[in-house]
PDB file of C-alpha atoms in Angstrom:
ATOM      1  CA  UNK A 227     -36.609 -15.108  23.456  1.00 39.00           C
ATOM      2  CA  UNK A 228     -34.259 -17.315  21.191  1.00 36.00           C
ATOM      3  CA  UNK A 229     -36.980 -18.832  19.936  1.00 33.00           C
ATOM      4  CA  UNK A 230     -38.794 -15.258  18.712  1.00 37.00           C
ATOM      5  CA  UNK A 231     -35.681 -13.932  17.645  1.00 35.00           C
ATOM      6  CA  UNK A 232     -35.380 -17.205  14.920  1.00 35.00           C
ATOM      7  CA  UNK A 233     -38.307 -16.895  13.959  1.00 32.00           C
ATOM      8  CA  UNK A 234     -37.904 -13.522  13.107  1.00 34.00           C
ATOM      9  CA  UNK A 235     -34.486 -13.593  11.083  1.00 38.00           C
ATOM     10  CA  UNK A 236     -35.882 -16.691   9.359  1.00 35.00           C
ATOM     11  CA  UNK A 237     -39.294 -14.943   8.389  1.00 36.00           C
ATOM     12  CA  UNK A 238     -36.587 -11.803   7.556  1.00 36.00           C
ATOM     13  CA  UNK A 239     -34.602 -14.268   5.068  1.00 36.00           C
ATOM     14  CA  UNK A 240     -38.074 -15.936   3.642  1.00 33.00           C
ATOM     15  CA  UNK A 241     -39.933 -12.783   3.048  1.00 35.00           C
ATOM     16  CA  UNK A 242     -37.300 -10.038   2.375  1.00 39.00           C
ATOM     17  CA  UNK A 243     -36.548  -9.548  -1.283  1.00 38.00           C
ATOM     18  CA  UNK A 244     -33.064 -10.659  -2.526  1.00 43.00           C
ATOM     19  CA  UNK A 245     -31.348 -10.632  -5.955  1.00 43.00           C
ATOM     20  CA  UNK A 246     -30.393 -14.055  -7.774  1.00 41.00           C
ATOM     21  CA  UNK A 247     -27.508 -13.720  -7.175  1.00 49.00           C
ATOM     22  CA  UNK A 248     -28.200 -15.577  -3.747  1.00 47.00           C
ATOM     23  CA  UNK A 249     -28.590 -18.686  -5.968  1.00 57.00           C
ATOM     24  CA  UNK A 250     -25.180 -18.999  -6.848  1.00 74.00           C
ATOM     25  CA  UNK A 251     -23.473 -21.839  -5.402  1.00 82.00           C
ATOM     26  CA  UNK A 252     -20.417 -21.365  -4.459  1.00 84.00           C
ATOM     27  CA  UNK A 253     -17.332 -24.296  -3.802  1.00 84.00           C
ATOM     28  CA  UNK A 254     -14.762 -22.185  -3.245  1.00 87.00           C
ATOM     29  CA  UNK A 255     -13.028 -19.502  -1.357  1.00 86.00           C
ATOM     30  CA  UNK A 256      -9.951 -17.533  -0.930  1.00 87.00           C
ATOM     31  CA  UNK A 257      -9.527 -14.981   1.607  1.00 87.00           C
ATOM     32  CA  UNK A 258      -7.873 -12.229   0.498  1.00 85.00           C
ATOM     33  CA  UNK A 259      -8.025 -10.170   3.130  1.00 81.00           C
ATOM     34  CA  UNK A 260     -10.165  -9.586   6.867  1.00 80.00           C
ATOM     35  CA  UNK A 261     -12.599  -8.282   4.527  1.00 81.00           C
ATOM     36  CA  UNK A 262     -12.749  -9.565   0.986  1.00 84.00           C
ATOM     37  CA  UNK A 263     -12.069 -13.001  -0.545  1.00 87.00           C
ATOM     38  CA  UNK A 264     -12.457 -14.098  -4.351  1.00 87.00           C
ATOM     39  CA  UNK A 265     -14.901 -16.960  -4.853  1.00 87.00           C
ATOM     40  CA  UNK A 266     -15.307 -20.041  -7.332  1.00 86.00           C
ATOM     41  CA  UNK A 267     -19.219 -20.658  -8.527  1.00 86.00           C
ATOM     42  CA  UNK A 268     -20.284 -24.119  -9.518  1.00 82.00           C
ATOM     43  CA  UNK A 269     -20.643 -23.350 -13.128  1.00 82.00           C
ATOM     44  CA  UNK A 270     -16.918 -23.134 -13.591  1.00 79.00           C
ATOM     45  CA  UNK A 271     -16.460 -18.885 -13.239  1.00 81.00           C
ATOM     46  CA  UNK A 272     -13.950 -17.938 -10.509  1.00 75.00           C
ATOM     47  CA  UNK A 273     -12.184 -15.263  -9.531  1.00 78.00           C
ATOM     48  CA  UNK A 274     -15.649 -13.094  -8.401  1.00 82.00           C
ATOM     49  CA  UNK A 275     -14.692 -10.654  -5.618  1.00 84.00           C
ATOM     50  CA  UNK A 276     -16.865 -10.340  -2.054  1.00 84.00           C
ATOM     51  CA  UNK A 277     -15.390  -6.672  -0.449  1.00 82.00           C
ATOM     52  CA  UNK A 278     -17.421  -5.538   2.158  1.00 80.00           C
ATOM     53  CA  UNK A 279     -15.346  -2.937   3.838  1.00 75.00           C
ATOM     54  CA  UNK A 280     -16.522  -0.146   1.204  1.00 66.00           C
ATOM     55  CA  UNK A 281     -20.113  -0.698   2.776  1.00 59.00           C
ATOM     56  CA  UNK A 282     -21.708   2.745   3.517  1.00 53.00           C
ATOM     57  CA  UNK A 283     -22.008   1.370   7.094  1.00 52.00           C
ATOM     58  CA  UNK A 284     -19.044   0.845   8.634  1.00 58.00           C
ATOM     59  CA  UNK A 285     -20.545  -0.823  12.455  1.00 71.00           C
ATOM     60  CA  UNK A 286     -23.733  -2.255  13.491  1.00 75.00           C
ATOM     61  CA  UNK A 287     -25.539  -2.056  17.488  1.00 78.00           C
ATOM     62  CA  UNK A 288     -28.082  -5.001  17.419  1.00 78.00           C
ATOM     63  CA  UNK A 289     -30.504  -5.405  20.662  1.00 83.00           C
ATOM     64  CA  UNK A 290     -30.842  -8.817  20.926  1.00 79.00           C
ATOM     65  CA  UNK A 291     -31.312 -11.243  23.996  1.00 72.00           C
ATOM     66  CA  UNK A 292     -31.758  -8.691  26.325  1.00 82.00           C
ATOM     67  CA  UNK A 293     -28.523  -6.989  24.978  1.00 87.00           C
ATOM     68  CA  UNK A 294     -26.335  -5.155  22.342  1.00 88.00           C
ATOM     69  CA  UNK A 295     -24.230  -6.739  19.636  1.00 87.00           C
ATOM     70  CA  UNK A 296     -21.946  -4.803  18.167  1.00 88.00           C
ATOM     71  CA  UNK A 297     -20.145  -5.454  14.637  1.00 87.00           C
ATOM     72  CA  UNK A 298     -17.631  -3.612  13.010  1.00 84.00           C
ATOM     73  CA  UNK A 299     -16.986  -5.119   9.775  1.00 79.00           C
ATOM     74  CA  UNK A 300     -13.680  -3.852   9.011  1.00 77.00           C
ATOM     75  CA  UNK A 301     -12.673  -1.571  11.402  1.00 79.00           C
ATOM     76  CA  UNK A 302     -11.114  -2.694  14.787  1.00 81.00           C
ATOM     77  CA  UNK A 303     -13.806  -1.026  17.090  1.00 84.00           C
ATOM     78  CA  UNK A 304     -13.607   0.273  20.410  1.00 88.00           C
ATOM     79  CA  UNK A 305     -17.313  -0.169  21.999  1.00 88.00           C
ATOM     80  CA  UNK A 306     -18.208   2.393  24.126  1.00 86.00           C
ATOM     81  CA  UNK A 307     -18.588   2.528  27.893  1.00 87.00           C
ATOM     82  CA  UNK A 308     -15.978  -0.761  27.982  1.00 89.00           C
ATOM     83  CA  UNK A 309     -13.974   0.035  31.032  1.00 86.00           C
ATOM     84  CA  UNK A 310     -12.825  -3.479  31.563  1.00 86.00           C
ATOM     85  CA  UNK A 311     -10.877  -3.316  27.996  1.00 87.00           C
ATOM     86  CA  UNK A 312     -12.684  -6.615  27.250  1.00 89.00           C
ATOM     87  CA  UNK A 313     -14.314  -4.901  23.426  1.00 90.00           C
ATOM     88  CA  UNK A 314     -11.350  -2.715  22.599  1.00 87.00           C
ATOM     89  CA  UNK A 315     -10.147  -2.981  18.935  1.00 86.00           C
ATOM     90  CA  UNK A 316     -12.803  -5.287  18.761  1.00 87.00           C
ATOM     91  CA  UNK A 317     -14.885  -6.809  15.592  1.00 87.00           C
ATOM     92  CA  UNK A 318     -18.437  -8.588  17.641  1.00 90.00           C
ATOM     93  CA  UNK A 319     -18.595  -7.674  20.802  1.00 90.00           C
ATOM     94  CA  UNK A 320     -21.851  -8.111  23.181  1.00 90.00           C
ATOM     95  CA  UNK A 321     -23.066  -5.737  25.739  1.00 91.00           C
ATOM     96  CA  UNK A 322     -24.825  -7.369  28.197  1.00 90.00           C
ATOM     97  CA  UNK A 323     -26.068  -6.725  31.707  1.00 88.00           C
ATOM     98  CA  UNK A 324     -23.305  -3.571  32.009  1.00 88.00           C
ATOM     99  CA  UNK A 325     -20.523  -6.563  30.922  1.00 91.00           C
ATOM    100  CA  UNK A 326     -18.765  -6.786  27.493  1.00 93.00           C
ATOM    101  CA  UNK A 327     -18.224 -10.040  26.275  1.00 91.00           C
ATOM    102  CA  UNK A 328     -15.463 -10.636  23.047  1.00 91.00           C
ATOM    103  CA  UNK A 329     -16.772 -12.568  20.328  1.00 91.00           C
ATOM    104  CA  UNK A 330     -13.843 -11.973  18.054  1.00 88.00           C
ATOM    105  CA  UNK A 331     -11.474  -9.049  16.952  1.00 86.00           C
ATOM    106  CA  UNK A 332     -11.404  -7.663  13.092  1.00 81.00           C
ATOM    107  CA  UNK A 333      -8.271  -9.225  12.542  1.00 83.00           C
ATOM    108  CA  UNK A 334      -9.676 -12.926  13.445  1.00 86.00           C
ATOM    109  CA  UNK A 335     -12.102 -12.748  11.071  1.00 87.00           C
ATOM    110  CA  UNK A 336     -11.021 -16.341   8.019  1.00 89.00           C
ATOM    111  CA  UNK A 337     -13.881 -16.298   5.058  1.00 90.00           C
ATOM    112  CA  UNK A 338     -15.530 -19.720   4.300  1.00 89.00           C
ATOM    113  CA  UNK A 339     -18.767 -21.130   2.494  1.00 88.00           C
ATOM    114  CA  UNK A 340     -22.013 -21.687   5.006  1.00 84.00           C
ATOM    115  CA  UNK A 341     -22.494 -24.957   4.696  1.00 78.00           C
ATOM    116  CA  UNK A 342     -26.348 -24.837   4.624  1.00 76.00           C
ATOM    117  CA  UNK A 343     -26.948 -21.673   1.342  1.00 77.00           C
ATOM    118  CA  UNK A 344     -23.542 -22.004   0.438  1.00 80.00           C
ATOM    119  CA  UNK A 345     -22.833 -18.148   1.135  1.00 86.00           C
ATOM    120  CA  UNK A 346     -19.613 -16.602   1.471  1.00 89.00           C
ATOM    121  CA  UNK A 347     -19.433 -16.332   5.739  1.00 89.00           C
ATOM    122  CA  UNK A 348     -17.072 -14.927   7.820  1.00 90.00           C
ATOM    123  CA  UNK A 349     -15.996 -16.642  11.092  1.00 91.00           C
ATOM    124  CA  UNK A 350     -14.839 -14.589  14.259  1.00 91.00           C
ATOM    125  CA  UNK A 351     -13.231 -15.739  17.189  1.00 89.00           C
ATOM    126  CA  UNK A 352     -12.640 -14.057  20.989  1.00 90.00           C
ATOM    127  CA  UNK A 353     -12.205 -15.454  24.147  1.00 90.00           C
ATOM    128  CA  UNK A 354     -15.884 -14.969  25.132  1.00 89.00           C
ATOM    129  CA  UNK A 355     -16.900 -17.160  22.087  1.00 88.00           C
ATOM    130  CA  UNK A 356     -17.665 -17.318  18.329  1.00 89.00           C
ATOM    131  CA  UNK A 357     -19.558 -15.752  15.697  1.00 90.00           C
ATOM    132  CA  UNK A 358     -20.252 -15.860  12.047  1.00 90.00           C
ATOM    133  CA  UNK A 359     -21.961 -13.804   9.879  1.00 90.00           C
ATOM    134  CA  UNK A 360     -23.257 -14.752   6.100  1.00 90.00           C
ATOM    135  CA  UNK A 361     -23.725 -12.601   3.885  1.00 88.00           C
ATOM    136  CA  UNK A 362     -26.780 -12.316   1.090  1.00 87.00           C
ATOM    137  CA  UNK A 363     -26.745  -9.983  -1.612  1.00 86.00           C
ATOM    138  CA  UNK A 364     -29.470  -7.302  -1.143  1.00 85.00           C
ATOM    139  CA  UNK A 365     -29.463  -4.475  -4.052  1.00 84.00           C
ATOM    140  CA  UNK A 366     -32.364  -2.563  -2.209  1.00 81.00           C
ATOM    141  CA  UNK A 367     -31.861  -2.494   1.316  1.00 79.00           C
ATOM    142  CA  UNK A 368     -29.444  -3.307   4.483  1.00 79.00           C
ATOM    143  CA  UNK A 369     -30.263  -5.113   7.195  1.00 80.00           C
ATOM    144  CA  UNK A 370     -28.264  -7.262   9.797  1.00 79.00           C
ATOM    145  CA  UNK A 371     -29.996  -9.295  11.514  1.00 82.00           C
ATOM    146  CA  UNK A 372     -29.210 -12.461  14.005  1.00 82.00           C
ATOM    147  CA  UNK A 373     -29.616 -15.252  16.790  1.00 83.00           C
ATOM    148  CA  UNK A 374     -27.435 -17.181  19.662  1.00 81.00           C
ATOM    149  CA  UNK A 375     -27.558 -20.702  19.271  1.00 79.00           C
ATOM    150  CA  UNK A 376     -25.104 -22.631  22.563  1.00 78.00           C
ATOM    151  CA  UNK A 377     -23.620 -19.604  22.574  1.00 73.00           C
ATOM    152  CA  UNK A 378     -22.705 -18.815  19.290  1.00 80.00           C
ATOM    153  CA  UNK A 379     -23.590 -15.777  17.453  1.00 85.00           C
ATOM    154  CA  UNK A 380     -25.024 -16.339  14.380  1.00 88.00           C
ATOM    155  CA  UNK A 381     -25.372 -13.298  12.128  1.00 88.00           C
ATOM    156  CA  UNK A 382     -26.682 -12.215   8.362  1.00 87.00           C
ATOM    157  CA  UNK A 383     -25.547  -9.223   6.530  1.00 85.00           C
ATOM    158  CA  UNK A 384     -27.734  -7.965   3.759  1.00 85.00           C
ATOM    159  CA  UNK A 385     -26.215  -5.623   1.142  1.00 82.00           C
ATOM    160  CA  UNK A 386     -25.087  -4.819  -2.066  1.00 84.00           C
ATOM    161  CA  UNK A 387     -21.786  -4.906  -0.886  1.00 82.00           C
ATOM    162  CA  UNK A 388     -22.533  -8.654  -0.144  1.00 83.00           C
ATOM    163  CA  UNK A 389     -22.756  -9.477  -3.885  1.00 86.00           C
ATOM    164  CA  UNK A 390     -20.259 -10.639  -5.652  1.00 87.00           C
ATOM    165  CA  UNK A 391     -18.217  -8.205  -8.310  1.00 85.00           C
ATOM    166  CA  UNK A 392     -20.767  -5.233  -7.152  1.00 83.00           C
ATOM    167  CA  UNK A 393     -18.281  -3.627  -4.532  1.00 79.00           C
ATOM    168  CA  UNK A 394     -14.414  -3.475  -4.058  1.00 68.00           C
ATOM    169  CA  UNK A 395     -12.322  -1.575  -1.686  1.00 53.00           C
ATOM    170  CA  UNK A 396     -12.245   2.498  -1.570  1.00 46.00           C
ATOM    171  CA  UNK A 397      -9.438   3.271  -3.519  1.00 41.00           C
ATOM    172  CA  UNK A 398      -6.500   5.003  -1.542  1.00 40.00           C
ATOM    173  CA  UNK A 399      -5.504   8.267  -2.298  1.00 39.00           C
ATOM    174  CA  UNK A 400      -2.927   8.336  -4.643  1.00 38.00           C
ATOM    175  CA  UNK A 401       0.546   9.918  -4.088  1.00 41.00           C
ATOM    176  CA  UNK A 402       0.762  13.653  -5.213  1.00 43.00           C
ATOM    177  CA  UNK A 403       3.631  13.853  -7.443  1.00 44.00           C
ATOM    178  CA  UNK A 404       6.555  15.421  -6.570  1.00 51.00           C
ATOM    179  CA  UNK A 405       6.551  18.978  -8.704  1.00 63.00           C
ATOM    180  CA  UNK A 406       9.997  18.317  -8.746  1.00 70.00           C
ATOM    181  CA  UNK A 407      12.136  16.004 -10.398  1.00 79.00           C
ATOM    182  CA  UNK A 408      14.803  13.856  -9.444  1.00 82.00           C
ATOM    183  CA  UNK A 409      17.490  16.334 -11.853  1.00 84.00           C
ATOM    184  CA  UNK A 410      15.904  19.501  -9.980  1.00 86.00           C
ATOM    185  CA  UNK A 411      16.318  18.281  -6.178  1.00 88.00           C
ATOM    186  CA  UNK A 412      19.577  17.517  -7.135  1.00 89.00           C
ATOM    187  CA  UNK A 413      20.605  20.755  -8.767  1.00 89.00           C
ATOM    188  CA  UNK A 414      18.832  22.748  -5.338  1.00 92.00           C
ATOM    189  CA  UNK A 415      21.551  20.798  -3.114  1.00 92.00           C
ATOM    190  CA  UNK A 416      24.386  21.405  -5.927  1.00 90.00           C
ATOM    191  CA  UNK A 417      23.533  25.167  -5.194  1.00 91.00           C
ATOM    192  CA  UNK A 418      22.725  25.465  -1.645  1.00 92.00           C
ATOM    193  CA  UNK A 419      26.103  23.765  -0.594  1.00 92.00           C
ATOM    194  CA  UNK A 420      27.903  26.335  -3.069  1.00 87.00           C
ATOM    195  CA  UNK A 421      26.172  28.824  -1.709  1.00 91.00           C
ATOM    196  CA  UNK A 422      26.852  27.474   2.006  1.00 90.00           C
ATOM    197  CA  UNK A 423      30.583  26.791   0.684  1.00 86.00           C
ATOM    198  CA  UNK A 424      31.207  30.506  -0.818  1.00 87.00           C
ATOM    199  CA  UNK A 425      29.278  32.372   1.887  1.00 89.00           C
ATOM    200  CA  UNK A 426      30.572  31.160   4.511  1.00 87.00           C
ATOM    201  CA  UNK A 427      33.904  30.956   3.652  1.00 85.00           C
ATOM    202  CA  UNK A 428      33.630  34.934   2.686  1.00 86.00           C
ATOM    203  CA  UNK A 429      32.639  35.088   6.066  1.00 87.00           C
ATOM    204  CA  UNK A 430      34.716  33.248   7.666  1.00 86.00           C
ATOM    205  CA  UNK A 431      38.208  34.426   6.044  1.00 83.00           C
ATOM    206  CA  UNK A 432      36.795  38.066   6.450  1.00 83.00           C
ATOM    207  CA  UNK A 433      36.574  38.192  10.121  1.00 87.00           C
ATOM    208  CA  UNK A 434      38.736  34.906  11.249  1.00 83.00           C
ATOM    209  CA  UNK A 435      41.610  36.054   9.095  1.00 81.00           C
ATOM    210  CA  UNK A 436      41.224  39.714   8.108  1.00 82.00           C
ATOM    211  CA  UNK A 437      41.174  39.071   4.474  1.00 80.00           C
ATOM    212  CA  UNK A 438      40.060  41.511   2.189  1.00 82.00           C
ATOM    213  CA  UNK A 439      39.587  41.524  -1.895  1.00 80.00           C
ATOM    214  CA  UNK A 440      40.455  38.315  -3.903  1.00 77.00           C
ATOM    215  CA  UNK A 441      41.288  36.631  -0.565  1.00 79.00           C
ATOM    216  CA  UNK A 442      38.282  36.722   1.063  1.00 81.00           C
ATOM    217  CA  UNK A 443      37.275  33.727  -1.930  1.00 83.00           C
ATOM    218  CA  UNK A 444      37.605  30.949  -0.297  1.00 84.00           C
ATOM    219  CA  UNK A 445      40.268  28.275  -1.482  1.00 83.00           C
ATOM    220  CA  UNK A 446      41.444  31.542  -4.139  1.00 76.00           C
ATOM    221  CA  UNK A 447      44.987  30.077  -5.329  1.00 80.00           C
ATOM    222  CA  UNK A 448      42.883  27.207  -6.248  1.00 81.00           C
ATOM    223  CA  UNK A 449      39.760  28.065  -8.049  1.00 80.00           C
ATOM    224  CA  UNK A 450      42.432  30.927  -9.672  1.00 78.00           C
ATOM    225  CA  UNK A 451      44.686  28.119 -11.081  1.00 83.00           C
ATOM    226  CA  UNK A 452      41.747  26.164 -12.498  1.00 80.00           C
ATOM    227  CA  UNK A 453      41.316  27.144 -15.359  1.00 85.00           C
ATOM    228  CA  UNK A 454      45.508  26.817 -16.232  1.00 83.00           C
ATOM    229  CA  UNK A 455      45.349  23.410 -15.360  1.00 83.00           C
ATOM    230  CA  UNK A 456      42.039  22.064 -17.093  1.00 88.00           C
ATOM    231  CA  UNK A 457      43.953  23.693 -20.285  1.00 86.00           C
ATOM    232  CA  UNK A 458      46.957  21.596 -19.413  1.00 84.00           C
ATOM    233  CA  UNK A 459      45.212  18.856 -19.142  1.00 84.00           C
ATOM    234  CA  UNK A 460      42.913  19.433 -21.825  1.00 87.00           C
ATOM    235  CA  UNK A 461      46.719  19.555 -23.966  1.00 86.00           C
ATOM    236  CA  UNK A 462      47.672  16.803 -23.064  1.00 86.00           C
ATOM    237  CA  UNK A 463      44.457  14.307 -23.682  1.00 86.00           C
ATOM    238  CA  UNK A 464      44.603  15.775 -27.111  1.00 88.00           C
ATOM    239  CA  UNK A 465      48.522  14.467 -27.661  1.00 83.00           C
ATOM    240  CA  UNK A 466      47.411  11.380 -26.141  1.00 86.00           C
ATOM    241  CA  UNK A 467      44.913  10.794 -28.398  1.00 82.00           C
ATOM    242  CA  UNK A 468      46.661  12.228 -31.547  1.00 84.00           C
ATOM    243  CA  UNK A 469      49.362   9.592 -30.926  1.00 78.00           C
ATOM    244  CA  UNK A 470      47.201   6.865 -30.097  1.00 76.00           C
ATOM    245  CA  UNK A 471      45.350   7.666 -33.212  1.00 76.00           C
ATOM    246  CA  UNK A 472      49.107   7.846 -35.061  1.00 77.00           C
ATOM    247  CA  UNK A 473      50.136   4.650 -34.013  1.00 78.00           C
ATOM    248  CA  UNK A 474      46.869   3.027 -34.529  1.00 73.00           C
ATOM    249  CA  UNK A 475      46.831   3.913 -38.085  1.00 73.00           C
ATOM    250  CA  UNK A 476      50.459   2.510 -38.519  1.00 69.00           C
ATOM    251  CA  UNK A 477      49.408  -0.967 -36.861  1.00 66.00           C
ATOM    252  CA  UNK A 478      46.553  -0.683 -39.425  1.00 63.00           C
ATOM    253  CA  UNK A 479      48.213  -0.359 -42.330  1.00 68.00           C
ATOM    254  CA  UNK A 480      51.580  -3.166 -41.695  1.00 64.00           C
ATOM    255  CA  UNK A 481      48.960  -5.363 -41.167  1.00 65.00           C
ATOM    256  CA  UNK A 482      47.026  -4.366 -44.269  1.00 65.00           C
ATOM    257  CA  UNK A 483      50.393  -4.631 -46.015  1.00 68.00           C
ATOM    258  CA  UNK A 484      50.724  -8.140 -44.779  1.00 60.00           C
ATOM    259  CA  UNK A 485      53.321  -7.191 -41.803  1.00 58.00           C
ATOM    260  CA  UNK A 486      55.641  -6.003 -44.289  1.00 56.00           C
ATOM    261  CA  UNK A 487      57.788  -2.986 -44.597  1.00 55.00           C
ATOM    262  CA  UNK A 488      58.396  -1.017 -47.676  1.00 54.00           C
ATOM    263  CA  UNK A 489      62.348   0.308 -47.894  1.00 52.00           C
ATOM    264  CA  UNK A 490      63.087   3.390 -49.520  1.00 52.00           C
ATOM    265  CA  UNK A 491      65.788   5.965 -50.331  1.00 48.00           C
ATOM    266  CA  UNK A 492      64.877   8.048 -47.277  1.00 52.00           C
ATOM    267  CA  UNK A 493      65.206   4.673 -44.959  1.00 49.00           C
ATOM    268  CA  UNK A 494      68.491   3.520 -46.636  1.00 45.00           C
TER     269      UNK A 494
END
């Protein structure tokens, strides 16, 4: 059945129609994420982006040696029917004889170069064993095909979202702006506390204390002698200044007069 099964995916890679860009060599890879990496081709251009987790599929349920492999790509999956826990939040996962069997969670997976096409391929590891999957730029179609070699998995993923530069990630939706602004949200508490501050104090003062009138404003000696004593103040900045100003001017001009003082009648 292994046997077959190679035959197959092999006969799959030889046969099935692939852009050039499988001819790229690559020598190296950084992972820049469970699902994407940027990779360096041997004729000196780097910095070319693999991002397979904007792939119109999003899993995969392969039959294969008398079972079902499951791959999620991306997204931690939770395979169905699992009620030992074994394939929860998983990313390969084999169904087999009415037994799950981890091959690796999405969060394992580390990006490297297959050694033998010098593809980008993505490792996974779980405590029921290993599995890797290559990927081959396909601009038509999207297969995923596979075969279990001493246990490990051994996967291809065909797609155009497994050429380089072709796909990136699904952008996120961006925050809505706030329709108000920093100035306005800060004016609305300004008010509402005034309005909590005179309204309840009216309140208050009319049915605690029996006020009525002027004294049901709350804090009314106060806010009445305002005004009187911003004017006061007000009064006395100006005098401040005006005499700072006066005796600025005089330090000005003894110094302009090289520190000395002129004597006349009025003086004597």
């Amino acid at each position: 059945m292994t046997v077959s099964l190679l035959f197959v995916s092999l006969s799959l890679f030889i046969c099935h129609p692939r852009s050039s860009a499988t001819n790229i060599v690559i020598i190296g890879i950084t992972q820049t994420g469970p699902c994407s990496c940027n990779a360096e081709f041997k004729n000196g251009s780097h910095d070319h982006v693999y991002d397979i987790s904007s792939t119109p599929w999003k899993k995969f349920a392969f039959p294969m040696d008398n079972g079902v492999w499951y791959y999620s790509p991306c997204q931690a999956y939770d395979v169905p029917n699992d009620k030992d826990g074994n394939c929860t939040a998983v990313g390969v996962c084999l169904e087999k004889g009415g037994k799950f069997y981890n091959y690796g969670k999405a969060s394992s997976a580390t990006w490297g170069i297959s050694l033998n096409v010098s593809q980008p391929m993505i490792r996974y590891s779980g405590i029921d064993g290993n599995a890797t999957v290559t990927l081959y730029c396909d601009l038509k179609d999207e297969t995923f095909t596979g075969v279990v070699i001493n246990g490990s998995a051994r996967f291809t993923l065909s797609s155009k979202c497994s050429c380089p530069d072709l796909c990136t990630a699904a952008p996120t939706a961006p925050h809505s702006a706030s329709p108000l602004s920093d100035g306005s949200v800060v004016l609305i508490i300004f008010f509402s506390l005034v309005f909590v501050y005179v309204v309840g104090g009216l309140l208050f003062l009319r049915f605690s204390r029996g006020a009525t009138g002027l004294e049901m404003i709350p804090n009314y000696h106060f806010w009445g002698s305002l005004p009187g004593l911003i004017k006061a103040r007000a009064k006395l900045l100006i005098a401040i200044s005006t005499f700072s100003n006066t005796i600025l001017q005089d330090g000005v001009m003894f110094l302009l007069n090289g520190c000395a003082t002129h004597a006349n009648y009025e003086k004597i």
